Amino acid sequence: MNTNETRHILSLSGGKDSSALAVYMRGKVPGMEYVFCDTGKELAETYEYLAKLEAFLGQRIVRLNDDRGFDHWLRIYAGYLPSSRTRWCTRQLKLKPFEKYVGEDEVVSYVGIRADEDREGYISTKPNIKARFPFREDGIAHADVLRILDEAGLGLPDYYKWRSRSGCYFCFFQRKAEWVGLLKHHPDLYEEAKKYEKIDPETGERYTWAQGESLEDIARPERLVQIRSRSGGLGKKQEASRALVDVLGSEDDDDGDQACTICSV
Ligand code: SF4
């Protein structure tokens, strides 16, 4: 799209904050575009939630993909799994597709960072893309986000029962308890994530998603018991009564600076 007028774009991650922002901004900005940068490695619950959000907004959420996908980029990066230090996944699969969609147009990009978060996030630095933070401007905090989604009849995406943020099923930002949640709720995806882990036969170096421990190790029965008892957030009771985001809410904020702001708030 090429236009002389400033475009207004709200990036959705399928997570609670950007979704609440979409609800909050509905009707406030004429011509608002909604986009979702799809890595192709998202959870089914994310797509389900986006469909609900589309119905609520009465507007299509444009899916942006990098045509080559995660596995292509993994080969380019010589099999090095992305990590918080080498986050090529966000750059290639989220930021670049977003920047391609924007082109050279002047754009206001609406970002769902809340007033109670102390971070800038990982966002595009192209000069034609100006970020706006309406929640920060208006003092909208965590509890407000939950209320906004509740009042819209959307609630939280289902994965919040066992995971504290949106994103790829194998995201390295997951805590051990969240990997245990993936194993329980999506054992097939856990197996898929396992296939990406490797030990270099020459150097013995381990390429694992979680720090210092392979998914094979995490899935050992005694380790599962240990992680569950330490987390305190994934027991049956908690799952039944409240979302993990409530249990781990503050931790979510602690390392939130690391998350894909363009797509995971
Ligand atoms: S969700 Fe995690 S794995 Fe996926 S692109 Fe973002 S940082 Fe990378």
PDB file of C-alpha atoms and ligand atoms in Angstrom:
ATOM      1  CA  MET A   1       0.000   0.000   0.000  1.00  0.00           C
ATOM      2  CA  ASN A   2       1.393   3.416  -0.942  1.00  0.00           C
ATOM      3  CA  THR A   3      -0.303   6.456   0.376  1.00  0.00           C
ATOM      4  CA  ASN A   4       0.623  10.005   1.240  1.00  0.00           C
ATOM      5  CA  GLU A   5      -1.487   9.839   4.349  1.00  0.00           C
ATOM      6  CA  THR A   6      -0.156   8.556   7.618  1.00  0.00           C
ATOM      7  CA  ARG A   7      -1.236   4.982   8.222  1.00  0.00           C
ATOM      8  CA  HIS A   8      -2.234   3.715  11.635  1.00  0.00           C
ATOM      9  CA  ILE A   9      -1.314   0.136  12.442  1.00  0.00           C
ATOM     10  CA  LEU A  10      -1.894  -1.928  15.552  1.00  0.00           C
ATOM     11  CA  SER A  11       0.240  -5.073  15.778  1.00  0.00           C
ATOM     12  CA  LEU A  12      -1.420  -7.985  17.520  1.00  0.00           C
ATOM     13  CA  SER A  13       0.417 -10.871  19.080  1.00  0.00           C
ATOM     14  CA  GLY A  14      -2.554 -12.924  20.136  1.00  0.00           C
ATOM     15  CA  GLY A  15      -1.554 -11.944  23.662  1.00  0.00           C
ATOM     16  CA  LYS A  16      -3.606 -10.086  26.231  1.00  0.00           C
ATOM     17  CA  ASP A  17      -2.090  -6.593  26.097  1.00  0.00           C
ATOM     18  CA  SER A  18      -2.155  -5.984  22.341  1.00  0.00           C
ATOM     19  CA  SER A  19      -5.625  -7.543  22.179  1.00  0.00           C
ATOM     20  CA  ALA A  20      -6.868  -5.268  24.938  1.00  0.00           C
ATOM     21  CA  LEU A  21      -5.313  -2.342  23.101  1.00  0.00           C
ATOM     22  CA  ALA A  22      -7.267  -3.261  19.959  1.00  0.00           C
ATOM     23  CA  VAL A  23     -10.457  -3.309  22.017  1.00  0.00           C
ATOM     24  CA  TYR A  24      -9.513  -0.045  23.735  1.00  0.00           C
ATOM     25  CA  MET A  25      -8.725   1.728  20.458  1.00  0.00           C
ATOM     26  CA  ARG A  26     -11.780   0.495  18.585  1.00  0.00           C
ATOM     27  CA  GLY A  27     -13.499   3.430  16.894  1.00  0.00           C
ATOM     28  CA  LYS A  28     -10.887   5.936  18.096  1.00  0.00           C
ATOM     29  CA  VAL A  29      -8.665   5.997  14.994  1.00  0.00           C
ATOM     30  CA  PRO A  30     -10.295   5.985  11.532  1.00  0.00           C
ATOM     31  CA  GLY A  31      -8.706   3.509   9.135  1.00  0.00           C
ATOM     32  CA  MET A  32      -6.826   1.576  11.806  1.00  0.00           C
ATOM     33  CA  GLU A  33      -5.139  -1.501  10.343  1.00  0.00           C
ATOM     34  CA  TYR A  34      -4.664  -4.622  12.453  1.00  0.00           C
ATOM     35  CA  VAL A  35      -1.820  -6.996  11.717  1.00  0.00           C
ATOM     36  CA  PHE A  36      -0.486 -10.226  13.144  1.00  0.00           C
ATOM     37  CA  CYS A  37       3.066 -11.344  12.336  1.00  0.00           C
ATOM     38  CA  ASP A  38       2.684 -15.092  12.019  1.00  0.00           C
ATOM     39  CA  THR A  39       5.873 -17.097  12.526  1.00  0.00           C
ATOM     40  CA  GLY A  40       4.092 -20.291  11.480  1.00  0.00           C
ATOM     41  CA  LYS A  41       5.044 -21.713  14.894  1.00  0.00           C
ATOM     42  CA  GLU A  42       2.191 -20.288  16.917  1.00  0.00           C
ATOM     43  CA  LEU A  43      -0.204 -22.184  19.133  1.00  0.00           C
ATOM     44  CA  ALA A  44      -3.657 -23.135  17.865  1.00  0.00           C
ATOM     45  CA  GLU A  45      -5.106 -21.170  20.801  1.00  0.00           C
ATOM     46  CA  THR A  46      -3.557 -17.997  19.380  1.00  0.00           C
ATOM     47  CA  TYR A  47      -5.345 -18.396  16.054  1.00  0.00           C
ATOM     48  CA  GLU A  48      -8.611 -19.166  17.861  1.00  0.00           C
ATOM     49  CA  TYR A  49      -8.280 -16.032  19.947  1.00  0.00           C
ATOM     50  CA  LEU A  50      -7.462 -13.887  16.913  1.00  0.00           C
ATOM     51  CA  ALA A  51     -10.618 -15.175  15.238  1.00  0.00           C
ATOM     52  CA  LYS A  52     -12.643 -14.094  18.303  1.00  0.00           C
ATOM     53  CA  LEU A  53     -10.969 -10.718  18.243  1.00  0.00           C
ATOM     54  CA  GLU A  54     -11.690 -10.290  14.542  1.00  0.00           C
ATOM     55  CA  ALA A  55     -15.354 -10.999  15.225  1.00  0.00           C
ATOM     56  CA  PHE A  56     -15.370  -8.431  18.027  1.00  0.00           C
ATOM     57  CA  LEU A  57     -13.603  -5.770  15.948  1.00  0.00           C
ATOM     58  CA  GLY A  58     -15.677  -6.524  12.854  1.00  0.00           C
ATOM     59  CA  GLN A  59     -12.493  -6.193  10.887  1.00  0.00           C
ATOM     60  CA  ARG A  60      -9.921  -8.467   9.338  1.00  0.00           C
ATOM     61  CA  ILE A  61      -6.565  -8.910  11.036  1.00  0.00           C
ATOM     62  CA  VAL A  62      -3.970  -9.036   8.262  1.00  0.00           C
ATOM     63  CA  ARG A  63      -1.585 -11.996   8.636  1.00  0.00           C
ATOM     64  CA  LEU A  64       2.006 -11.132   7.816  1.00  0.00           C
ATOM     65  CA  ASN A  65       4.377 -13.994   7.069  1.00  0.00           C
ATOM     66  CA  ASP A  66       7.960 -14.355   6.137  1.00  0.00           C
ATOM     67  CA  ASP A  67       7.565 -16.686   3.138  1.00  0.00           C
ATOM     68  CA  ARG A  68      10.685 -18.653   3.986  1.00  0.00           C
ATOM     69  CA  GLY A  69       9.764 -19.479   7.564  1.00  0.00           C
ATOM     70  CA  PHE A  70      11.623 -20.427  10.732  1.00  0.00           C
ATOM     71  CA  ASP A  71      13.323 -23.559   9.397  1.00  0.00           C
ATOM     72  CA  HIS A  72      14.847 -21.647   6.495  1.00  0.00           C
ATOM     73  CA  TRP A  73      16.332 -19.069   8.848  1.00  0.00           C
ATOM     74  CA  LEU A  74      17.579 -21.757  11.200  1.00  0.00           C
ATOM     75  CA  ARG A  75      19.626 -23.175   8.307  1.00  0.00           C
ATOM     76  CA  ILE A  76      20.932 -19.698   7.459  1.00  0.00           C
ATOM     77  CA  TYR A  77      22.003 -19.254  11.089  1.00  0.00           C
ATOM     78  CA  ALA A  78      23.875 -22.576  10.894  1.00  0.00           C
ATOM     79  CA  GLY A  79      21.485 -24.405  13.202  1.00  0.00           C
ATOM     80  CA  TYR A  80      21.920 -21.955  16.081  1.00  0.00           C
ATOM     81  CA  LEU A  81      18.660 -21.840  17.947  1.00  0.00           C
ATOM     82  CA  PRO A  82      17.568 -18.277  18.666  1.00  0.00           C
ATOM     83  CA  SER A  83      18.091 -17.086  22.212  1.00  0.00           C
ATOM     84  CA  SER A  84      17.724 -13.843  24.151  1.00  0.00           C
ATOM     85  CA  ARG A  85      21.234 -12.901  22.984  1.00  0.00           C
ATOM     86  CA  THR A  86      20.832 -13.914  19.333  1.00  0.00           C
ATOM     87  CA  ARG A  87      17.241 -13.158  18.585  1.00  0.00           C
ATOM     88  CA  TRP A  88      17.232 -13.599  14.871  1.00  0.00           C
ATOM     89  CA  CYS A  89      13.714 -15.072  15.006  1.00  0.00           C
ATOM     90  CA  THR A  90      12.083 -11.800  16.022  1.00  0.00           C
ATOM     91  CA  ARG A  91      14.047  -9.854  13.461  1.00  0.00           C
ATOM     92  CA  GLN A  92      13.410 -12.198  10.530  1.00  0.00           C
ATOM     93  CA  LEU A  93       9.920 -13.447  11.313  1.00  0.00           C
ATOM     94  CA  LYS A  94       8.286 -10.473  12.961  1.00  0.00           C
ATOM     95  CA  LEU A  95      10.064  -7.169  12.490  1.00  0.00           C
ATOM     96  CA  LYS A  96      11.020  -7.597   8.846  1.00  0.00           C
ATOM     97  CA  PRO A  97       7.578  -8.730   7.617  1.00  0.00           C
ATOM     98  CA  PHE A  98       6.095  -5.775   9.506  1.00  0.00           C
ATOM     99  CA  GLU A  99       8.561  -3.335   7.947  1.00  0.00           C
ATOM    100  CA  LYS A 100       7.925  -4.814   4.498  1.00  0.00           C
ATOM    101  CA  TYR A 101       4.185  -4.350   4.970  1.00  0.00           C
ATOM    102  CA  VAL A 102       4.721  -0.740   6.013  1.00  0.00           C
ATOM    103  CA  GLY A 103       7.165   0.030   3.188  1.00  0.00           C
ATOM    104  CA  GLU A 104       8.164   3.672   3.092  1.00  0.00           C
ATOM    105  CA  ASP A 105       4.779   4.950   4.261  1.00  0.00           C
ATOM    106  CA  GLU A 106       4.587   7.169   7.299  1.00  0.00           C
ATOM    107  CA  VAL A 107       3.104   4.993   9.995  1.00  0.00           C
ATOM    108  CA  VAL A 108       1.954   5.313  13.555  1.00  0.00           C
ATOM    109  CA  SER A 109       2.458   1.943  15.214  1.00  0.00           C
ATOM    110  CA  TYR A 110       0.308   1.344  18.309  1.00  0.00           C
ATOM    111  CA  VAL A 111       2.086  -0.718  20.949  1.00  0.00           C
ATOM    112  CA  GLY A 112       0.402  -2.370  23.935  1.00  0.00           C
ATOM    113  CA  ILE A 113       3.017  -1.680  26.596  1.00  0.00           C
ATOM    114  CA  ARG A 114       1.175  -0.898  29.810  1.00  0.00           C
ATOM    115  CA  ALA A 115       1.566   1.977  32.219  1.00  0.00           C
ATOM    116  CA  ASP A 116       2.834  -0.401  34.916  1.00  0.00           C
ATOM    117  CA  GLU A 117       5.632  -1.766  32.735  1.00  0.00           C
ATOM    118  CA  ASP A 118       9.090  -0.288  32.765  1.00  0.00           C
ATOM    119  CA  ARG A 119      10.426  -1.176  29.335  1.00  0.00           C
ATOM    120  CA  GLU A 120      10.810   0.082  25.822  1.00  0.00           C
ATOM    121  CA  GLY A 121      10.446  -3.252  24.080  1.00  0.00           C
ATOM    122  CA  TYR A 122      11.797  -4.599  20.851  1.00  0.00           C
ATOM    123  CA  ILE A 123      10.233  -2.482  18.137  1.00  0.00           C
ATOM    124  CA  SER A 124      11.086  -1.203  14.682  1.00  0.00           C
ATOM    125  CA  THR A 125      13.490   1.703  14.570  1.00  0.00           C
ATOM    126  CA  LYS A 126      12.759   2.695  10.962  1.00  0.00           C
ATOM    127  CA  PRO A 127      12.387   6.504  10.853  1.00  0.00           C
ATOM    128  CA  ASN A 128       9.029   6.346   9.065  1.00  0.00           C
ATOM    129  CA  ILE A 129       7.533   4.221  11.868  1.00  0.00           C
ATOM    130  CA  LYS A 130       6.566   6.163  14.980  1.00  0.00           C
ATOM    131  CA  ALA A 131       5.500   4.190  18.004  1.00  0.00           C
ATOM    132  CA  ARG A 132       2.621   5.240  20.227  1.00  0.00           C
ATOM    133  CA  PHE A 133       1.840   3.763  23.605  1.00  0.00           C
ATOM    134  CA  PRO A 134      -1.813   4.535  24.410  1.00  0.00           C
ATOM    135  CA  PHE A 135      -1.882   2.438  27.597  1.00  0.00           C
ATOM    136  CA  ARG A 136       1.075   4.336  28.935  1.00  0.00           C
ATOM    137  CA  GLU A 137      -0.435   7.665  27.904  1.00  0.00           C
ATOM    138  CA  ASP A 138      -3.713   6.804  29.631  1.00  0.00           C
ATOM    139  CA  GLY A 139      -2.387   5.002  32.698  1.00  0.00           C
ATOM    140  CA  ILE A 140      -3.797   1.595  31.750  1.00  0.00           C
ATOM    141  CA  ALA A 141      -2.259  -1.141  33.910  1.00  0.00           C
ATOM    142  CA  HIS A 142      -2.441  -4.927  34.232  1.00  0.00           C
ATOM    143  CA  ALA A 143      -5.798  -5.065  36.058  1.00  0.00           C
ATOM    144  CA  ASP A 144      -7.325  -2.656  33.510  1.00  0.00           C
ATOM    145  CA  VAL A 145      -6.240  -4.908  30.645  1.00  0.00           C
ATOM    146  CA  LEU A 146      -7.981  -7.894  32.264  1.00  0.00           C
ATOM    147  CA  ARG A 147     -11.107  -5.780  32.807  1.00  0.00           C
ATOM    148  CA  ILE A 148     -11.121  -4.508  29.198  1.00  0.00           C
ATOM    149  CA  LEU A 149     -10.952  -8.053  27.838  1.00  0.00           C
ATOM    150  CA  ASP A 150     -13.533  -9.273  30.303  1.00  0.00           C
ATOM    151  CA  GLU A 151     -16.000  -6.521  29.476  1.00  0.00           C
ATOM    152  CA  ALA A 152     -15.534  -7.191  25.751  1.00  0.00           C
ATOM    153  CA  GLY A 153     -16.535 -10.814  26.394  1.00  0.00           C
ATOM    154  CA  LEU A 154     -13.185 -12.031  25.125  1.00  0.00           C
ATOM    155  CA  GLY A 155     -11.464 -13.050  28.340  1.00  0.00           C
ATOM    156  CA  LEU A 156      -7.956 -14.392  27.995  1.00  0.00           C
ATOM    157  CA  PRO A 157      -6.582 -16.758  25.372  1.00  0.00           C
ATOM    158  CA  ASP A 158      -6.715 -20.363  26.626  1.00  0.00           C
ATOM    159  CA  TYR A 159      -2.958 -20.783  26.738  1.00  0.00           C
ATOM    160  CA  TYR A 160      -2.754 -18.333  29.635  1.00  0.00           C
ATOM    161  CA  LYS A 161      -3.798 -21.225  31.864  1.00  0.00           C
ATOM    162  CA  TRP A 162      -0.330 -22.675  31.492  1.00  0.00           C
ATOM    163  CA  ARG A 163       1.771 -20.023  29.820  1.00  0.00           C
ATOM    164  CA  SER A 164       2.360 -16.369  30.576  1.00  0.00           C
ATOM    165  CA  ARG A 165       2.655 -14.904  27.092  1.00  0.00           C
ATOM    166  CA  SER A 166       1.931 -15.450  23.429  1.00  0.00           C
ATOM    167  CA  GLY A 167       4.491 -16.429  20.820  1.00  0.00           C
ATOM    168  CA  CYS A 168       6.026 -19.481  19.217  1.00  0.00           C
ATOM    169  CA  TYR A 169       5.345 -22.807  20.935  1.00  0.00           C
ATOM    170  CA  PHE A 170       9.093 -23.277  21.371  1.00  0.00           C
ATOM    171  CA  CYS A 171       9.858 -19.743  22.519  1.00  0.00           C
ATOM    172  CA  PHE A 172      13.082 -19.733  24.537  1.00  0.00           C
ATOM    173  CA  PHE A 173      11.607 -17.133  26.885  1.00  0.00           C
ATOM    174  CA  GLN A 174       9.431 -19.844  28.416  1.00  0.00           C
ATOM    175  CA  ARG A 175      10.047 -20.798  31.973  1.00  0.00           C
ATOM    176  CA  LYS A 176      10.525 -24.456  32.847  1.00  0.00           C
ATOM    177  CA  ALA A 177       6.973 -24.594  34.208  1.00  0.00           C
ATOM    178  CA  GLU A 178       5.690 -23.365  30.875  1.00  0.00           C
ATOM    179  CA  TRP A 179       7.566 -26.105  29.046  1.00  0.00           C
ATOM    180  CA  VAL A 180       5.830 -28.536  31.380  1.00  0.00           C
ATOM    181  CA  GLY A 181       2.565 -26.880  30.361  1.00  0.00           C
ATOM    182  CA  LEU A 182       3.403 -27.355  26.698  1.00  0.00           C
ATOM    183  CA  LEU A 183       4.164 -31.019  27.337  1.00  0.00           C
ATOM    184  CA  LYS A 184       0.792 -31.456  29.015  1.00  0.00           C
ATOM    185  CA  HIS A 185      -1.374 -29.448  26.621  1.00  0.00           C
ATOM    186  CA  HIS A 186       0.484 -30.006  23.346  1.00  0.00           C
ATOM    187  CA  PRO A 187       2.654 -33.131  23.627  1.00  0.00           C
ATOM    188  CA  ASP A 188       2.995 -33.194  19.827  1.00  0.00           C
ATOM    189  CA  LEU A 189       4.466 -29.674  19.811  1.00  0.00           C
ATOM    190  CA  TYR A 190       6.756 -30.581  22.695  1.00  0.00           C
ATOM    191  CA  GLU A 191       8.092 -33.406  20.531  1.00  0.00           C
ATOM    192  CA  GLU A 192       8.501 -31.007  17.615  1.00  0.00           C
ATOM    193  CA  ALA A 193      10.435 -28.583  19.829  1.00  0.00           C
ATOM    194  CA  LYS A 194      12.636 -31.465  21.007  1.00  0.00           C
ATOM    195  CA  LYS A 195      13.627 -32.261  17.429  1.00  0.00           C
ATOM    196  CA  TYR A 196      15.289 -28.851  17.116  1.00  0.00           C
ATOM    197  CA  GLU A 197      17.657 -29.558  20.008  1.00  0.00           C
ATOM    198  CA  LYS A 198      21.033 -31.035  19.180  1.00  0.00           C
ATOM    199  CA  ILE A 199      24.381 -31.971  20.635  1.00  0.00           C
ATOM    200  CA  ASP A 200      27.356 -31.124  18.442  1.00  0.00           C
ATOM    201  CA  PRO A 201      29.187 -34.486  18.111  1.00  0.00           C
ATOM    202  CA  GLU A 202      32.567 -32.754  17.743  1.00  0.00           C
ATOM    203  CA  THR A 203      32.441 -30.117  20.456  1.00  0.00           C
ATOM    204  CA  GLY A 204      29.810 -31.660  22.712  1.00  0.00           C
ATOM    205  CA  GLU A 205      28.069 -28.285  22.718  1.00  0.00           C
ATOM    206  CA  ARG A 206      24.358 -28.539  23.434  1.00  0.00           C
ATOM    207  CA  TYR A 207      21.786 -26.538  21.534  1.00  0.00           C
ATOM    208  CA  THR A 208      18.793 -26.416  23.820  1.00  0.00           C
ATOM    209  CA  TRP A 209      15.782 -24.125  24.108  1.00  0.00           C
ATOM    210  CA  ALA A 210      15.845 -23.867  27.866  1.00  0.00           C
ATOM    211  CA  GLN A 211      19.016 -22.804  29.590  1.00  0.00           C
ATOM    212  CA  GLY A 212      21.239 -25.637  30.782  1.00  0.00           C
ATOM    213  CA  GLU A 213      18.690 -28.380  30.259  1.00  0.00           C
ATOM    214  CA  SER A 214      17.297 -30.262  27.284  1.00  0.00           C
ATOM    215  CA  LEU A 215      13.591 -30.889  26.765  1.00  0.00           C
ATOM    216  CA  GLU A 216      14.372 -34.578  27.130  1.00  0.00           C
ATOM    217  CA  ASP A 217      15.686 -33.827  30.639  1.00  0.00           C
ATOM    218  CA  ILE A 218      12.751 -31.599  31.559  1.00  0.00           C
ATOM    219  CA  ALA A 219      10.324 -34.389  30.615  1.00  0.00           C
ATOM    220  CA  ARG A 220      11.860 -36.899  33.052  1.00  0.00           C
ATOM    221  CA  PRO A 221       9.161 -37.830  35.610  1.00  0.00           C
ATOM    222  CA  GLU A 222      11.194 -36.795  38.679  1.00  0.00           C
ATOM    223  CA  ARG A 223      12.117 -33.484  37.027  1.00  0.00           C
ATOM    224  CA  LEU A 224       8.480 -32.813  36.127  1.00  0.00           C
ATOM    225  CA  VAL A 225       7.474 -33.282  39.756  1.00  0.00           C
ATOM    226  CA  GLN A 226      10.259 -30.950  40.870  1.00  0.00           C
ATOM    227  CA  ILE A 227       9.356 -28.192  38.385  1.00  0.00           C
ATOM    228  CA  ARG A 228       5.656 -28.440  39.189  1.00  0.00           C
ATOM    229  CA  SER A 229       6.212 -28.191  42.906  1.00  0.00           C
ATOM    230  CA  ARG A 230       8.585 -25.249  42.536  1.00  0.00           C
ATOM    231  CA  SER A 231       6.389 -23.270  40.172  1.00  0.00           C
ATOM    232  CA  GLY A 232       3.216 -23.593  42.208  1.00  0.00           C
ATOM    233  CA  GLY A 233       1.441 -22.229  39.168  1.00  0.00           C
ATOM    234  CA  LEU A 234       0.465 -25.236  37.155  1.00  0.00           C
ATOM    235  CA  GLY A 235      -1.463 -27.414  39.531  1.00  0.00           C
ATOM    236  CA  LYS A 236      -4.940 -28.592  38.588  1.00  0.00           C
ATOM    237  CA  LYS A 237      -6.493 -26.176  41.051  1.00  0.00           C
ATOM    238  CA  GLN A 238      -4.801 -23.145  39.569  1.00  0.00           C
ATOM    239  CA  GLU A 239      -5.655 -24.183  36.054  1.00  0.00           C
ATOM    240  CA  ALA A 240      -9.262 -24.538  37.021  1.00  0.00           C
ATOM    241  CA  SER A 241      -9.535 -21.314  38.912  1.00  0.00           C
ATOM    242  CA  ARG A 242      -7.366 -18.740  37.257  1.00  0.00           C
ATOM    243  CA  ALA A 243      -4.982 -18.061  34.463  1.00  0.00           C
ATOM    244  CA  LEU A 244      -1.261 -18.540  34.788  1.00  0.00           C
ATOM    245  CA  VAL A 245      -0.870 -14.918  33.883  1.00  0.00           C
ATOM    246  CA  ASP A 246      -2.372 -14.124  37.284  1.00  0.00           C
ATOM    247  CA  VAL A 247      -0.130 -16.587  39.072  1.00  0.00           C
ATOM    248  CA  LEU A 248       3.026 -15.452  37.291  1.00  0.00           C
ATOM    249  CA  GLY A 249       1.849 -11.971  36.432  1.00  0.00           C
ATOM    250  CA  SER A 250       4.698 -10.110  38.059  1.00  0.00           C
ATOM    251  CA  GLU A 251       7.317 -12.443  36.616  1.00  0.00           C
ATOM    252  CA  ASP A 252       5.819 -11.847  33.212  1.00  0.00           C
ATOM    253  CA  ASP A 253       6.631  -8.225  33.681  1.00  0.00           C
ATOM    254  CA  ASP A 254      10.101  -8.877  34.973  1.00  0.00           C
ATOM    255  CA  ASP A 255      11.415 -10.332  31.780  1.00  0.00           C
ATOM    256  CA  GLY A 256       8.845  -8.760  29.543  1.00  0.00           C
ATOM    257  CA  ASP A 257      11.464  -6.422  28.172  1.00  0.00           C
ATOM    258  CA  GLN A 258      12.895  -9.408  26.383  1.00  0.00           C
ATOM    259  CA  ALA A 259       9.685 -10.452  24.729  1.00  0.00           C
ATOM    260  CA  CYS A 260       8.707  -9.629  21.156  1.00  0.00           C
ATOM    261  CA  THR A 261       7.071  -6.292  21.756  1.00  0.00           C
ATOM    262  CA  ILE A 262       5.961  -6.074  18.181  1.00  0.00           C
ATOM    263  CA  CYS A 263       4.135  -9.330  18.600  1.00  0.00           C
ATOM    264  CA  SER A 264       3.999 -10.659  22.121  1.00  0.00           C
ATOM    265  CA  VAL A 265       2.462  -8.047  24.344  1.00  0.00           C
TER     266      VAL A 265
HETATM  267  S1  SF4 B   1       7.937 -15.713  20.228  1.00  0.00           S
HETATM  268 FE1  SF4 B   1      10.007 -16.268  20.953  1.00  0.00          FE
HETATM  269  S2  SF4 B   1      10.761 -17.779  19.436  1.00  0.00           S
HETATM  270 FE2  SF4 B   1       9.003 -16.711  18.506  1.00  0.00          FE
HETATM  271  S3  SF4 B   1       9.871 -15.023  17.345  1.00  0.00           S
HETATM  272 FE3  SF4 B   1       9.397 -14.215  19.390  1.00  0.00          FE
HETATM  273  S4  SF4 B   1      11.275 -14.464  20.630  1.00  0.00           S
HETATM  274 FE4  SF4 B   1      11.458 -15.757  18.774  1.00  0.00          FE
END
